Tab-separated table of C-alpha atoms and ligand atoms in Angstrom:
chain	number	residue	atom	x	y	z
A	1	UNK	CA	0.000	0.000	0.000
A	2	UNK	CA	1.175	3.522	-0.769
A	3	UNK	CA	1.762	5.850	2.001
A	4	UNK	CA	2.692	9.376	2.659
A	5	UNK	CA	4.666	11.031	5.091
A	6	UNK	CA	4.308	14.811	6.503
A	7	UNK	CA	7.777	16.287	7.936
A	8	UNK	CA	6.828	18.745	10.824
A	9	UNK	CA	8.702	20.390	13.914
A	10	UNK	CA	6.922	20.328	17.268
A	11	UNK	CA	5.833	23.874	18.924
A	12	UNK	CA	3.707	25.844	16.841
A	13	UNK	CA	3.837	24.567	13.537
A	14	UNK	CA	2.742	21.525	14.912
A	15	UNK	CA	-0.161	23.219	17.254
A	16	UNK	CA	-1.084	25.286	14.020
A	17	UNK	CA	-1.292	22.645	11.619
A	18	UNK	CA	-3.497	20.472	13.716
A	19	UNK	CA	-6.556	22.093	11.959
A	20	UNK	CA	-5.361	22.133	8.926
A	21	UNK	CA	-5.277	17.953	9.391
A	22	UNK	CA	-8.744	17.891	10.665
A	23	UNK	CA	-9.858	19.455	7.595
A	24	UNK	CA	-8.204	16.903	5.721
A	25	UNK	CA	-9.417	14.311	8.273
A	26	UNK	CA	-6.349	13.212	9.671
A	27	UNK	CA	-5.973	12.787	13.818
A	28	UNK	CA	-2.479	12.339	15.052
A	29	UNK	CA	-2.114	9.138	17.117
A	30	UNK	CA	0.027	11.026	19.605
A	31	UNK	CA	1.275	14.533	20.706
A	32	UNK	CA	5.267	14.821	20.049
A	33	UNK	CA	4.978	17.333	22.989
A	34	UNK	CA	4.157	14.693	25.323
A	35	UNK	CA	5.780	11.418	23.116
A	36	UNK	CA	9.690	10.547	22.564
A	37	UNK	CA	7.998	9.002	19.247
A	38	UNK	CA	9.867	10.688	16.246
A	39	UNK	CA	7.638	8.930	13.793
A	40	UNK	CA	4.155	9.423	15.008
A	41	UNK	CA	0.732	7.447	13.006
A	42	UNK	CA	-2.553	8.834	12.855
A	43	UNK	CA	-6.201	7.624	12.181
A	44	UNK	CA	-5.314	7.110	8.544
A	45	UNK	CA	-3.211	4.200	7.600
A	46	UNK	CA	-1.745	5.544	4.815
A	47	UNK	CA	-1.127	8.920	6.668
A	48	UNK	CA	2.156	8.776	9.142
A	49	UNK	CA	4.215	12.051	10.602
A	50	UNK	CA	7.833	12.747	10.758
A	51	UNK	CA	8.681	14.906	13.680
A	52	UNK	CA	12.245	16.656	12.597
A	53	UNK	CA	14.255	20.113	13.951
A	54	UNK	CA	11.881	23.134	11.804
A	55	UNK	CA	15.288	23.912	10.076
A	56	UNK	CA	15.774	20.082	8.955
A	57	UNK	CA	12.203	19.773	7.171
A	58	UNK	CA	12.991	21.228	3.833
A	59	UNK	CA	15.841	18.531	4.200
A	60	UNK	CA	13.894	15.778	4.648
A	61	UNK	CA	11.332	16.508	1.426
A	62	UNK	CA	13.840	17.427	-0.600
A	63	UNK	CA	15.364	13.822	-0.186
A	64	UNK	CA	12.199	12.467	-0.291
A	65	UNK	CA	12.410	10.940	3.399
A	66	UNK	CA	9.004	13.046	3.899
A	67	UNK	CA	6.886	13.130	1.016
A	68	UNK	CA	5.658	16.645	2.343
A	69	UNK	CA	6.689	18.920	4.950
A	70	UNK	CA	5.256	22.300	6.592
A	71	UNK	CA	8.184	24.850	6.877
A	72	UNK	CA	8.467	28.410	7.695
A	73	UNK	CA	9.570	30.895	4.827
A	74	UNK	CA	12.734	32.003	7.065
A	75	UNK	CA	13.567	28.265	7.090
A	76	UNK	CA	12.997	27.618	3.120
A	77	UNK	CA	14.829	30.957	1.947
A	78	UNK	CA	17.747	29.660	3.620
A	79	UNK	CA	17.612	26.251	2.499
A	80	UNK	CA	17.450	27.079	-1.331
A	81	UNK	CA	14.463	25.604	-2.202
A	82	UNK	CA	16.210	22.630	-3.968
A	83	UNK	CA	13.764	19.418	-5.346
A	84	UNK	CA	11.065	21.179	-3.384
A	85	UNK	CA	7.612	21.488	-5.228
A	86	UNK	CA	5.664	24.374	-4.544
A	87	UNK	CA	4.845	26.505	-1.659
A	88	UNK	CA	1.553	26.447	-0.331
A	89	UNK	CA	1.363	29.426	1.716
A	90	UNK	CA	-0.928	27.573	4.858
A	91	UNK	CA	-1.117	31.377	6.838
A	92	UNK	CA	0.412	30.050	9.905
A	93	UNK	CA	3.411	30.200	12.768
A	94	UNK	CA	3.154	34.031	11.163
A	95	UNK	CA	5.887	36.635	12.380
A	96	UNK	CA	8.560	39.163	10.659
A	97	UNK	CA	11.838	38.704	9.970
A	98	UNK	CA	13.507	42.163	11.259
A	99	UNK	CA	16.678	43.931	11.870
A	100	UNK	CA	17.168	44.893	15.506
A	101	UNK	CA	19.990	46.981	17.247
A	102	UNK	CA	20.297	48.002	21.032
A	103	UNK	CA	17.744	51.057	21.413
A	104	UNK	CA	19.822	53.986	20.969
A	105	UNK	CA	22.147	53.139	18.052
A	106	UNK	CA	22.159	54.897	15.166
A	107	UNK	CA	21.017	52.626	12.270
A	108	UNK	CA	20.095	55.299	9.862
A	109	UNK	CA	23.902	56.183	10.119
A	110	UNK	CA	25.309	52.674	9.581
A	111	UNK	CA	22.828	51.537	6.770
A	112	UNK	CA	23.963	54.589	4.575
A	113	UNK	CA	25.575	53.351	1.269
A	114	UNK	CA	29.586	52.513	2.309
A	115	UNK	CA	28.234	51.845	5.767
A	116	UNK	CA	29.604	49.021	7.663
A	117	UNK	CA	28.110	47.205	10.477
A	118	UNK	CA	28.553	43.276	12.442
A	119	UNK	CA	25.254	41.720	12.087
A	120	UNK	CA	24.276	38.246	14.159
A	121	UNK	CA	21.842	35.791	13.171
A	122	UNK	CA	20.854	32.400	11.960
A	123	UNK	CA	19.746	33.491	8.811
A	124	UNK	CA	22.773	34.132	6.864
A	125	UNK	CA	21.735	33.822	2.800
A	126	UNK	CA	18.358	36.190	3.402
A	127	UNK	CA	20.687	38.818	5.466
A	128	UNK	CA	23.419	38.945	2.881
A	129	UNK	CA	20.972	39.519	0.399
A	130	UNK	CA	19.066	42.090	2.308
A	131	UNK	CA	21.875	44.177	3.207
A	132	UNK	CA	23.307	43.408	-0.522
A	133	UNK	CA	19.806	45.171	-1.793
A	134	UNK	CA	20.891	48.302	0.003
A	135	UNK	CA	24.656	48.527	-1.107
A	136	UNK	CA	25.554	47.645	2.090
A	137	UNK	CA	28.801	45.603	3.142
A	138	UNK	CA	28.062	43.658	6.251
A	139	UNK	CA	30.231	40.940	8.208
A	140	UNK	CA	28.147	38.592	9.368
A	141	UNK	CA	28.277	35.985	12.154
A	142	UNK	CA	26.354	32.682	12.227
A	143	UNK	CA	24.553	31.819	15.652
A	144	UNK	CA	21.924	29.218	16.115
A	145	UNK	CA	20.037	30.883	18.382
A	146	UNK	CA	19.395	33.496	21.002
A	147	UNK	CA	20.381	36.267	18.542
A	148	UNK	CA	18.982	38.426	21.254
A	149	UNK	CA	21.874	38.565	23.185
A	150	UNK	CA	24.575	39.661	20.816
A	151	UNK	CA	23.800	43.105	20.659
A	152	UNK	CA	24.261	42.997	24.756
A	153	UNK	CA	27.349	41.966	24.457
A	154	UNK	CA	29.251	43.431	22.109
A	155	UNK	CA	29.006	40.673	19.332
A	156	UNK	CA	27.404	42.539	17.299
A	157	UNK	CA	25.789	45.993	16.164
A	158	UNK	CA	22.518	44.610	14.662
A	159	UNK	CA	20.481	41.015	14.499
A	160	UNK	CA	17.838	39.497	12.109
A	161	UNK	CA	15.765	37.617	13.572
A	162	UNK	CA	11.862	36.622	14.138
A	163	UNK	CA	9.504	38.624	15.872
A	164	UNK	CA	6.317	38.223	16.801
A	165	UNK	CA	4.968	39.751	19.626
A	166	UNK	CA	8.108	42.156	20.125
A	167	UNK	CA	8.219	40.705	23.736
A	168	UNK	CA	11.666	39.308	23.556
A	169	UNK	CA	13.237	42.239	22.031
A	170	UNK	CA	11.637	44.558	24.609
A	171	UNK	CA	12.686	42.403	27.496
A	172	UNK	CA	16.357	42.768	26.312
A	173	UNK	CA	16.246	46.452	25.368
A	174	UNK	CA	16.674	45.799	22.033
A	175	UNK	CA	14.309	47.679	18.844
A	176	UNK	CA	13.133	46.501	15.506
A	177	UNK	CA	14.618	49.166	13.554
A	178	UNK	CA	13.784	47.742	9.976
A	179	UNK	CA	11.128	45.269	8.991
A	180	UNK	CA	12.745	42.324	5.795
A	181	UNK	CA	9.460	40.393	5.275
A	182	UNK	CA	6.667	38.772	6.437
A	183	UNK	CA	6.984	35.469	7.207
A	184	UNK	CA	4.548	32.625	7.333
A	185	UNK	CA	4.659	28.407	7.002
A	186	UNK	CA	4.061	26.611	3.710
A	187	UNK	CA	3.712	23.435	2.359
A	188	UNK	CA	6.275	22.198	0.375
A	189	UNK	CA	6.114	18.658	-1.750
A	190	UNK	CA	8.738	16.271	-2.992
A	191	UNK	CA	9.011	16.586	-6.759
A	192	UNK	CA	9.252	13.558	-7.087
A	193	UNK	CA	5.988	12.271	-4.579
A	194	UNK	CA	3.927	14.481	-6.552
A	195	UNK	CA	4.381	12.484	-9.431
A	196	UNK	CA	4.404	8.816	-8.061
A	197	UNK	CA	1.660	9.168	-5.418
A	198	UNK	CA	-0.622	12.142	-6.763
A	199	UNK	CA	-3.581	10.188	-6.068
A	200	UNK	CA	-2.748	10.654	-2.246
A	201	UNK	CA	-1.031	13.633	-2.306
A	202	UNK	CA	-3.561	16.055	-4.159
A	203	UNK	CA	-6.744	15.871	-2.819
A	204	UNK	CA	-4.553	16.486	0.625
A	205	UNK	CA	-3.138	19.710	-1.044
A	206	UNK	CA	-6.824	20.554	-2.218
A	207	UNK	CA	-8.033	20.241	1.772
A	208	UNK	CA	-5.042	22.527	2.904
A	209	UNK	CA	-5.411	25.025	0.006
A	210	UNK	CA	-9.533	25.805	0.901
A	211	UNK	CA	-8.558	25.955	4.325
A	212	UNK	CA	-5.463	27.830	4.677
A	213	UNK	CA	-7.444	30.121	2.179
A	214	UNK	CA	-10.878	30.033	3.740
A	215	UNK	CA	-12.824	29.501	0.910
B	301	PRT	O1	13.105	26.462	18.804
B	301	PRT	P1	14.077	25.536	18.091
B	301	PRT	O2	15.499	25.943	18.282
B	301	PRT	O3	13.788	24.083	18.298
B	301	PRT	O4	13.855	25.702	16.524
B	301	PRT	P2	13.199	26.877	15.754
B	301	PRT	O5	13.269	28.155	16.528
B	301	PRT	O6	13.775	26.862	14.377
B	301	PRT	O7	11.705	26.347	15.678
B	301	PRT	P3	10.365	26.975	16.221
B	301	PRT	O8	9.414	25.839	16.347
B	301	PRT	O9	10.624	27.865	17.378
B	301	PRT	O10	9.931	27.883	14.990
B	301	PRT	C1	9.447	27.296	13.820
B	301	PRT	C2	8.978	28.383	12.873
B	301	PRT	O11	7.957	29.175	13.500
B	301	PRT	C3	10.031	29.390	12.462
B	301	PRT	O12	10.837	28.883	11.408
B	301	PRT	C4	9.165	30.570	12.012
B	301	PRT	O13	8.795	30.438	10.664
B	301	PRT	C5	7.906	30.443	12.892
B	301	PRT	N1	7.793	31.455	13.967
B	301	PRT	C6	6.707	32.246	14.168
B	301	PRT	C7	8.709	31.787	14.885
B	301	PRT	C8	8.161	32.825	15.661
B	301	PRT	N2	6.910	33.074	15.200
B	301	PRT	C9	8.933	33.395	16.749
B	301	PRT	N3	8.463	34.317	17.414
B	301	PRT	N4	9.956	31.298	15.168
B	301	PRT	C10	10.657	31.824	16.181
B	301	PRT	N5	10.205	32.848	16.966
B	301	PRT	C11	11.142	33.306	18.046
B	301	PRT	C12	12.117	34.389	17.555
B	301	PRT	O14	13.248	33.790	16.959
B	301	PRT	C13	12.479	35.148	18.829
B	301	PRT	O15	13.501	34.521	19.568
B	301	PRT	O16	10.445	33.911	19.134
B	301	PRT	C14	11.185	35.045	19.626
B	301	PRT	C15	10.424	36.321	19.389
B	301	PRT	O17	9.093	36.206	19.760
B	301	PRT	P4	8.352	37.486	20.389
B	301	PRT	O18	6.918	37.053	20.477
B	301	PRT	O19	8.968	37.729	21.720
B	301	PRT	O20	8.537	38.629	19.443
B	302	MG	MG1	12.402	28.485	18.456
């Protein structure tokens, strides 16, 4: 019997694509929050779950180890995009990507054409690019997370990182001083999936389409 398998991370892509399943019928056997399970089943037999690190998903798809997989666009922008088929735009685990400094510096200074600044963050290829876009030269340095602190001490001038709420930069006296894009989760397919088990695959893309979409 064909099968299909969905790549997701636990947290809130998992918590927001829960509807998005129940539209398309599908009940998770188990909650990863709770469950050392990495492979989880649900009420479909032909339906099982991959539960992977959000960064590793496109990974996983692309290689076909997960037929689909639910990724944020931060994530996806930074992996390339390679033998991934389409990008269903599902409206969910929404935030900004954003330059932030320590309140007080002077941005509109260092972001002048010929300016120079140190910027942290996890998202290397979409910060080159960014800063590329405004004639900027940056030196960037890769972290893996808790960008926050940087700026505090003295790693660097500026991050990019998510925000959402604008909590954590607040509690660190940090401020968003530019806005990159909005970012939300999509679907992404295995080229290669699509092909061999369409009859599976589609009608589950149909289901996330109308409902991401709300029509
Ligand atoms: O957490 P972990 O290290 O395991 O991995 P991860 O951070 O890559 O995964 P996860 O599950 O935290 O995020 C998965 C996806 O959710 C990301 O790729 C984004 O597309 C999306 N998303 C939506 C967010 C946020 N909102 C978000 N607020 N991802 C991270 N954050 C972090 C942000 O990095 C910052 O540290 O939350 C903090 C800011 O939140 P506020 O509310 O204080 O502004
Ligand atoms: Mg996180």
């Amino acid at each position: 019997m064909t099968s299909i398998t969905l790549a997701l991370s636990k947290g809130r892509i998992f918590e927001e694509t829960l509807p998005l399943l129940a539209a398309a019928g599908i009940v998770p056997a188990e909650n990863p929050e709770c469950s050392r399970k990495l492979i989880i089943g649900t009420n479909l037999d032909d339906v099982r779950l991959v539960i992977v690190r959000a960064a590793d998903t496109p990974t996983y798809v692309q290689y076909g180890a997960a037929d689909l997989g639910i990724a944020g666009k931060d994530v996806l922008l930074e992996h390339g995009g390679a033998g991934l088929y389409q990008q269903l735009d599902l409206n969910i685990a929404r935030c900004r990507l954003c330059v932030a400094t320590r309140k007080g510096f002077d941005y509109a200074t260092a972001v002048r054409p010929g300016g120079r600044i140190r910027v942290a963050t996890k998202y290397i290829n979409t910060a080159k690019a960014h800063f590329a876009s405004k004639g900027m030269y940056v030196d960037l340095i890769k972290l893996y997370g808790s960008m926050e602190l940087a700026p505090l001490v003295g790693l660097s001038d500026a991050i990019v990182d998510l925000v959402s709420t604008g909590g954590t930069l607040r509690a660190n006296g940090l401020e968003e001083v530019e806005e990159i894009m909005p970012i939300s989760s999509r679907l992404i397919v295995n080229q290669a999936a699509l092909k061999l088990k369409r009859d599976l695959i589609k009608p589950l893309l149909d289901v996330f389409q109308r409902t991401a979409t709300g029509i």
